[in-house]
Every structure is written in C-alpha cells, then in structure tokens.
C-alpha cells in the first residue's frame, strides 16, 4: 500500500461512529471537486492533472533538464510560495537534505533564491557559484512578485555579464503564465524558453506542473515516476469515500471541531523537512480564512523533541500530530560495539540507526497520546519519486475535501495581499501614496 493511514494513535480520541456520521458530508465534498460545483471551481485543474497533463510540454521539460545538466554546474531556481516549495520538497524528499553534496556526476547543484528578502543569502549563493557555469529557472505566474523579481534582476545581470545577452538567453528558463504577465512578456522579448503555470492550477497545487517538474528533473528526480505516483493516487481515491484520503480529511475535521485546532506534520527524517513546509502552505492558505481553519505546522523529530517536544507532551491541549513515517531509509548505518561502553550504547550494538529511529517513533507516539495529543499516522515504504507524487495527490485531494467540509473556498488566498499592500506603500510604490501617509502616521 502506498500511503497507509493507521488509526493506532487515535484510540480514545476519535470514535468509529464519528467517521461513519461524516460519510454523507465527505461524499458531497468529494463530489464538489469532481463536478466543480463548489467555490473556487476555476482552480480545479490539479484534480485531473495526473491523467491529463500536457505530454509535449512534459517532454520539453525533460529536454530542458538535460540541457541544464550538460551546460550548468549550478542551477539557480527563483520563486516563492507555490512557485518554490514543491520543487524543493520533492528534491529533498528523494535525494535528501544534503542533495547538493551527494549528487551523482552530471547533476548540477541546485539553489533556491527569491524566497526571502535577504541580501546576505543572495550574496552567499553568488559566492557559492563563483566562476562556475550556471543557469536560472525563474518561476513566477505574475512576474511581479517582489522577492523573485529582485533575485531575477540580479541573476539575469550576472548571466549577461558572464555569457553575453545571447549566451544568457540559452541559460534562462522561465516558468510563467501562458500568455499574460510581466515575466511572460520579458521572456518573449528576450527569447527565453518558457514553460506554463496552468491557469486553473493555483500555486500551492502546482508542484506536478512545470513549476516543480523542471527543477526536479534537472536535479535528477524521476519525474515520470512522480507523475505515475500521482496517477496511482488519483485512481486509489477516485471511487466512493472509503479510502484513506477522505478518511484523513474527515479525521482532521473531527479533531478540529473537538478543539484540536493545530495540526503538526511530523517527520522522522530531515529529507521530509521541506515536505512539511509545502504542507503548511497547502493547508494554511487553503483553510485559514473567514476566521476558520486548523493551523497547520510542521516538526522534525527527533530534533524537535528536544525543543518543542515539551509543549506537545504537556502544553495547551489544542493540537494533534500527523506523522509521516518512512519505513526504509535511503541508506542504513549500524551501531558498533566499543570496548569501553562509556556512552552506555553497547546494548544497541548490531542494531541499525533506523531501528533506533523506529523505537523513537513508537515511544513518542504513545507518550504523546498519553499526554492528550492524538496522532494520525501515514506510513510509506520509502521516500522516492513515486511516493512523492502519490503523497502530493493524497494531501492535495484531502485538502480540497477538507476545505469544502469546513465551508471555505479552499482555492483562493485573499489574506496574503494585506501585508503586500503595506509593504508597497512603505516602499513608496506609485499608486500607494494615501496608504503610505496613513501607515507612516501609525509607525
Ligand atoms: O500559492 C500561491 O498562489 C502563492 O504562493 C504564489 O505561488 C506566490 O505568491 C508566488 O506568486 P508568483 O508565482 O506570481 O510569483
């Protein structure tokens, strides 16, 4: 089984009849995703995407990835939010957090920029590139998002200085709107190869479009396997509501209504840290509106057991955990016996590090349950491209169902504009003069 939802960690927190009672609502919510009868129905392109993606663009993505691999030591991926998190989550999930250090020959290092406003971070990446050959994949639906726009100005200039305008255009790949927007216009004017952010797929649902697929393919991730994983998940969750995807959505809803208003996506391997970041955007932008929603967070165990573990065990009882447990690590390590048992670890001699990790997982699960924190468990066999695609579709569909159960439009994000308007006003952007006066008076 690809994703196995286990109820072990919910004993005493959720009763079977609560799940049964939710069936009619689940059926309706799922149906709304298929027939487009719910709010935000112009952003449902991700639902059928695993079966209906553009095959010719997919082939072009693989060709562009080969070109990047043969001409670049470093690929700089510029984007933020939905134009960033999925690709990085995929690369780290499959190749590990140290992917740049352990990559095979022929695969470029990949750095993500334009996802913050730190000049130090930008300069560090420039220093890492040094004199080496590099290319850029700039990803922005609008082309005017501040963070990636600043980064693209800088890296475009560096490319043009190093390779000339004609050489630079061979190294810039733009993923953007198919016909509108500042980046599309610039790409057409300058002759960059372009890839499409589909109109009906919102940023946080776009990882299995060119947005995620080009950086993934360039980093050596098997994108055919990722799409197959998503297609297999589509099939597994297509009929009825007696499947783990609907069950997960229902469980979140039941727990949320019972006062568990914070969900922590827990991993036990650093390869999944960015999956947690992607998950946070998916659920928080989809559900956190109209003063409703479960606040999705993430935690990395056992690391965070030594920090926020105290709160999860014994703090305010308003949270639940969703653990993604990967059964087989990418590589194994065995604990050896030492002559002097100074650290008292000889009782583990001959055991694998993953064995110790599995006991940390089981022990933590029961401790947190005993402390009043319910756990939803999602077990997968291994963290490869196929499982990534499968998990992406699992969470996306669960998120759509969950949003409709909550009664919100899961596919808009009106709340993210508020800070931008203030920032533009304070920066002195033309058109924001009145707001600037008002804000400066408050500062
Ligand atoms: O999910 C979203 O819509 C956002 O996270 C956007 O992807 C993000 O703000 C970047 O926007 P753009 O691709 O227009 O630069």
JSON list of N, CA, C and O and ligand atoms in Angstrom, two decimals, residues 80-83 139-143 145 148 202-204 281 285 413 420, ligand 1:
[
{"chain": "A", "resi": 80, "resn": "UNK", "atom": "N", "xyz": [8.90, 31.84, -5.15]},
{"chain": "A", "resi": 80, "resn": "UNK", "atom": "CA", "xyz": [8.47, 31.88, -3.74]},
{"chain": "A", "resi": 80, "resn": "UNK", "atom": "C", "xyz": [7.09, 31.22, -3.61]},
{"chain": "A", "resi": 80, "resn": "UNK", "atom": "O", "xyz": [6.32, 31.16, -4.58]},
{"chain": "A", "resi": 81, "resn": "UNK", "atom": "N", "xyz": [6.78, 30.76, -2.41]},
{"chain": "A", "resi": 81, "resn": "UNK", "atom": "CA", "xyz": [5.46, 30.17, -2.14]},
{"chain": "A", "resi": 81, "resn": "UNK", "atom": "C", "xyz": [5.22, 28.96, -3.04]},
{"chain": "A", "resi": 81, "resn": "UNK", "atom": "O", "xyz": [6.07, 28.08, -3.16]},
{"chain": "A", "resi": 82, "resn": "UNK", "atom": "N", "xyz": [4.10, 28.97, -3.70]},
{"chain": "A", "resi": 82, "resn": "UNK", "atom": "CA", "xyz": [3.75, 27.87, -4.59]},
{"chain": "A", "resi": 82, "resn": "UNK", "atom": "C", "xyz": [4.71, 27.74, -5.75]},
{"chain": "A", "resi": 82, "resn": "UNK", "atom": "O", "xyz": [4.76, 26.69, -6.40]},
{"chain": "A", "resi": 83, "resn": "UNK", "atom": "N", "xyz": [5.48, 28.76, -6.03]},
{"chain": "A", "resi": 83, "resn": "UNK", "atom": "CA", "xyz": [6.45, 28.70, -7.12]},
{"chain": "A", "resi": 83, "resn": "UNK", "atom": "C", "xyz": [7.83, 28.28, -6.61]},
{"chain": "A", "resi": 83, "resn": "UNK", "atom": "O", "xyz": [8.84, 28.51, -7.28]},
{"chain": "A", "resi": 139, "resn": "UNK", "atom": "N", "xyz": [10.63, 31.23, -11.81]},
{"chain": "A", "resi": 139, "resn": "UNK", "atom": "CA", "xyz": [9.26, 30.71, -11.76]},
{"chain": "A", "resi": 139, "resn": "UNK", "atom": "C", "xyz": [8.37, 31.77, -11.11]},
{"chain": "A", "resi": 139, "resn": "UNK", "atom": "O", "xyz": [8.53, 32.08, -9.92]},
{"chain": "A", "resi": 140, "resn": "UNK", "atom": "N", "xyz": [7.48, 32.34, -11.87]},
{"chain": "A", "resi": 140, "resn": "UNK", "atom": "CA", "xyz": [6.55, 33.32, -11.31]},
{"chain": "A", "resi": 140, "resn": "UNK", "atom": "C", "xyz": [5.37, 33.45, -12.25]},
{"chain": "A", "resi": 140, "resn": "UNK", "atom": "O", "xyz": [5.54, 33.80, -13.41]},
{"chain": "A", "resi": 141, "resn": "UNK", "atom": "N", "xyz": [4.20, 33.16, -11.73]},
{"chain": "A", "resi": 141, "resn": "UNK", "atom": "CA", "xyz": [2.99, 33.28, -12.55]},
{"chain": "A", "resi": 141, "resn": "UNK", "atom": "C", "xyz": [2.83, 34.74, -12.98]},
{"chain": "A", "resi": 141, "resn": "UNK", "atom": "O", "xyz": [2.58, 35.04, -14.14]},
{"chain": "A", "resi": 142, "resn": "UNK", "atom": "N", "xyz": [2.99, 35.65, -12.02]},
{"chain": "A", "resi": 142, "resn": "UNK", "atom": "CA", "xyz": [2.73, 37.07, -12.30]},
{"chain": "A", "resi": 142, "resn": "UNK", "atom": "C", "xyz": [3.96, 37.76, -12.89]},
{"chain": "A", "resi": 142, "resn": "UNK", "atom": "O", "xyz": [3.85, 38.62, -13.75]},
{"chain": "A", "resi": 143, "resn": "UNK", "atom": "N", "xyz": [5.11, 37.39, -12.40]},
{"chain": "A", "resi": 143, "resn": "UNK", "atom": "CA", "xyz": [6.35, 38.07, -12.83]},
{"chain": "A", "resi": 143, "resn": "UNK", "atom": "C", "xyz": [6.63, 39.33, -12.05]},
{"chain": "A", "resi": 143, "resn": "UNK", "atom": "O", "xyz": [7.66, 39.97, -12.25]},
{"chain": "A", "resi": 145, "resn": "UNK", "atom": "N", "xyz": [6.09, 39.46, -8.48]},
{"chain": "A", "resi": 145, "resn": "UNK", "atom": "CA", "xyz": [6.23, 39.19, -7.04]},
{"chain": "A", "resi": 145, "resn": "UNK", "atom": "C", "xyz": [7.60, 39.71, -6.59]},
{"chain": "A", "resi": 145, "resn": "UNK", "atom": "O", "xyz": [8.62, 39.42, -7.22]},
{"chain": "A", "resi": 148, "resn": "UNK", "atom": "N", "xyz": [11.05, 37.16, -5.89]},
{"chain": "A", "resi": 148, "resn": "UNK", "atom": "CA", "xyz": [11.71, 36.59, -7.07]},
{"chain": "A", "resi": 148, "resn": "UNK", "atom": "C", "xyz": [12.11, 37.65, -8.10]},
{"chain": "A", "resi": 148, "resn": "UNK", "atom": "O", "xyz": [13.12, 37.47, -8.79]},
{"chain": "A", "resi": 202, "resn": "UNK", "atom": "N", "xyz": [-3.71, 26.51, -8.92]},
{"chain": "A", "resi": 202, "resn": "UNK", "atom": "CA", "xyz": [-3.14, 27.53, -8.04]},
{"chain": "A", "resi": 202, "resn": "UNK", "atom": "C", "xyz": [-1.72, 27.16, -7.63]},
{"chain": "A", "resi": 202, "resn": "UNK", "atom": "O", "xyz": [-1.32, 25.99, -7.70]},
{"chain": "A", "resi": 203, "resn": "UNK", "atom": "N", "xyz": [-0.95, 28.16, -7.19]},
{"chain": "A", "resi": 203, "resn": "UNK", "atom": "CA", "xyz": [0.46, 27.95, -6.86]},
{"chain": "A", "resi": 203, "resn": "UNK", "atom": "C", "xyz": [0.70, 26.76, -5.95]},
{"chain": "A", "resi": 203, "resn": "UNK", "atom": "O", "xyz": [1.56, 25.92, -6.22]},
{"chain": "A", "resi": 204, "resn": "UNK", "atom": "N", "xyz": [-0.07, 26.65, -4.87]},
{"chain": "A", "resi": 204, "resn": "UNK", "atom": "CA", "xyz": [0.20, 25.60, -3.89]},
{"chain": "A", "resi": 204, "resn": "UNK", "atom": "C", "xyz": [-0.20, 24.21, -4.39]},
{"chain": "A", "resi": 204, "resn": "UNK", "atom": "O", "xyz": [0.12, 23.21, -3.75]},
{"chain": "A", "resi": 281, "resn": "UNK", "atom": "N", "xyz": [1.93, 25.44, 3.57]},
{"chain": "A", "resi": 281, "resn": "UNK", "atom": "CA", "xyz": [1.30, 26.37, 2.62]},
{"chain": "A", "resi": 281, "resn": "UNK", "atom": "C", "xyz": [0.01, 25.79, 2.08]},
{"chain": "A", "resi": 281, "resn": "UNK", "atom": "O", "xyz": [-1.02, 26.48, 1.99]},
{"chain": "A", "resi": 285, "resn": "UNK", "atom": "N", "xyz": [-2.98, 28.11, 3.51]},
{"chain": "A", "resi": 285, "resn": "UNK", "atom": "CA", "xyz": [-3.56, 29.04, 2.53]},
{"chain": "A", "resi": 285, "resn": "UNK", "atom": "C", "xyz": [-4.94, 28.58, 2.07]},
{"chain": "A", "resi": 285, "resn": "UNK", "atom": "O", "xyz": [-5.76, 29.38, 1.66]},
{"chain": "A", "resi": 413, "resn": "UNK", "atom": "N", "xyz": [-6.73, 32.93, -1.83]},
{"chain": "A", "resi": 413, "resn": "UNK", "atom": "CA", "xyz": [-5.86, 33.32, -0.72]},
{"chain": "A", "resi": 413, "resn": "UNK", "atom": "C", "xyz": [-5.91, 34.84, -0.54]},
{"chain": "A", "resi": 413, "resn": "UNK", "atom": "O", "xyz": [-4.90, 35.52, -0.65]},
{"chain": "A", "resi": 420, "resn": "UNK", "atom": "N", "xyz": [1.32, 42.79, 1.62]},
{"chain": "A", "resi": 420, "resn": "UNK", "atom": "CA", "xyz": [1.96, 43.30, 0.40]},
{"chain": "A", "resi": 420, "resn": "UNK", "atom": "C", "xyz": [1.59, 44.75, 0.17]},
{"chain": "A", "resi": 420, "resn": "UNK", "atom": "O", "xyz": [2.44, 45.58, -0.16]},
{"chain": "B", "resi": 1, "resn": "LIG", "atom": "O1", "xyz": [0.11, 29.83, -3.93]},
{"chain": "B", "resi": 1, "resn": "LIG", "atom": "C1", "xyz": [0.25, 30.95, -4.35]},
{"chain": "B", "resi": 1, "resn": "LIG", "atom": "O2", "xyz": [-0.56, 31.46, -5.14]},
{"chain": "B", "resi": 1, "resn": "LIG", "atom": "C2", "xyz": [1.41, 31.80, -3.92]},
{"chain": "B", "resi": 1, "resn": "LIG", "atom": "O3", "xyz": [2.22, 31.15, -3.01]},
{"chain": "B", "resi": 1, "resn": "LIG", "atom": "C3", "xyz": [2.25, 32.16, -5.14]},
{"chain": "B", "resi": 1, "resn": "LIG", "atom": "O4", "xyz": [2.69, 30.99, -5.78]},
{"chain": "B", "resi": 1, "resn": "LIG", "atom": "C4", "xyz": [3.42, 33.03, -4.76]},
{"chain": "B", "resi": 1, "resn": "LIG", "atom": "O5", "xyz": [2.97, 34.20, -4.14]},
{"chain": "B", "resi": 1, "resn": "LIG", "atom": "C5", "xyz": [4.25, 33.40, -5.96]},
{"chain": "B", "resi": 1, "resn": "LIG", "atom": "O6", "xyz": [3.49, 34.07, -6.92]},
{"chain": "B", "resi": 1, "resn": "LIG", "atom": "P1", "xyz": [4.02, 34.19, -8.38]},
{"chain": "B", "resi": 1, "resn": "LIG", "atom": "O7", "xyz": [4.16, 32.84, -8.95]},
{"chain": "B", "resi": 1, "resn": "LIG", "atom": "O8", "xyz": [3.02, 35.04, -9.12]},
{"chain": "B", "resi": 1, "resn": "LIG", "atom": "O9", "xyz": [5.37, 34.91, -8.28]}
]
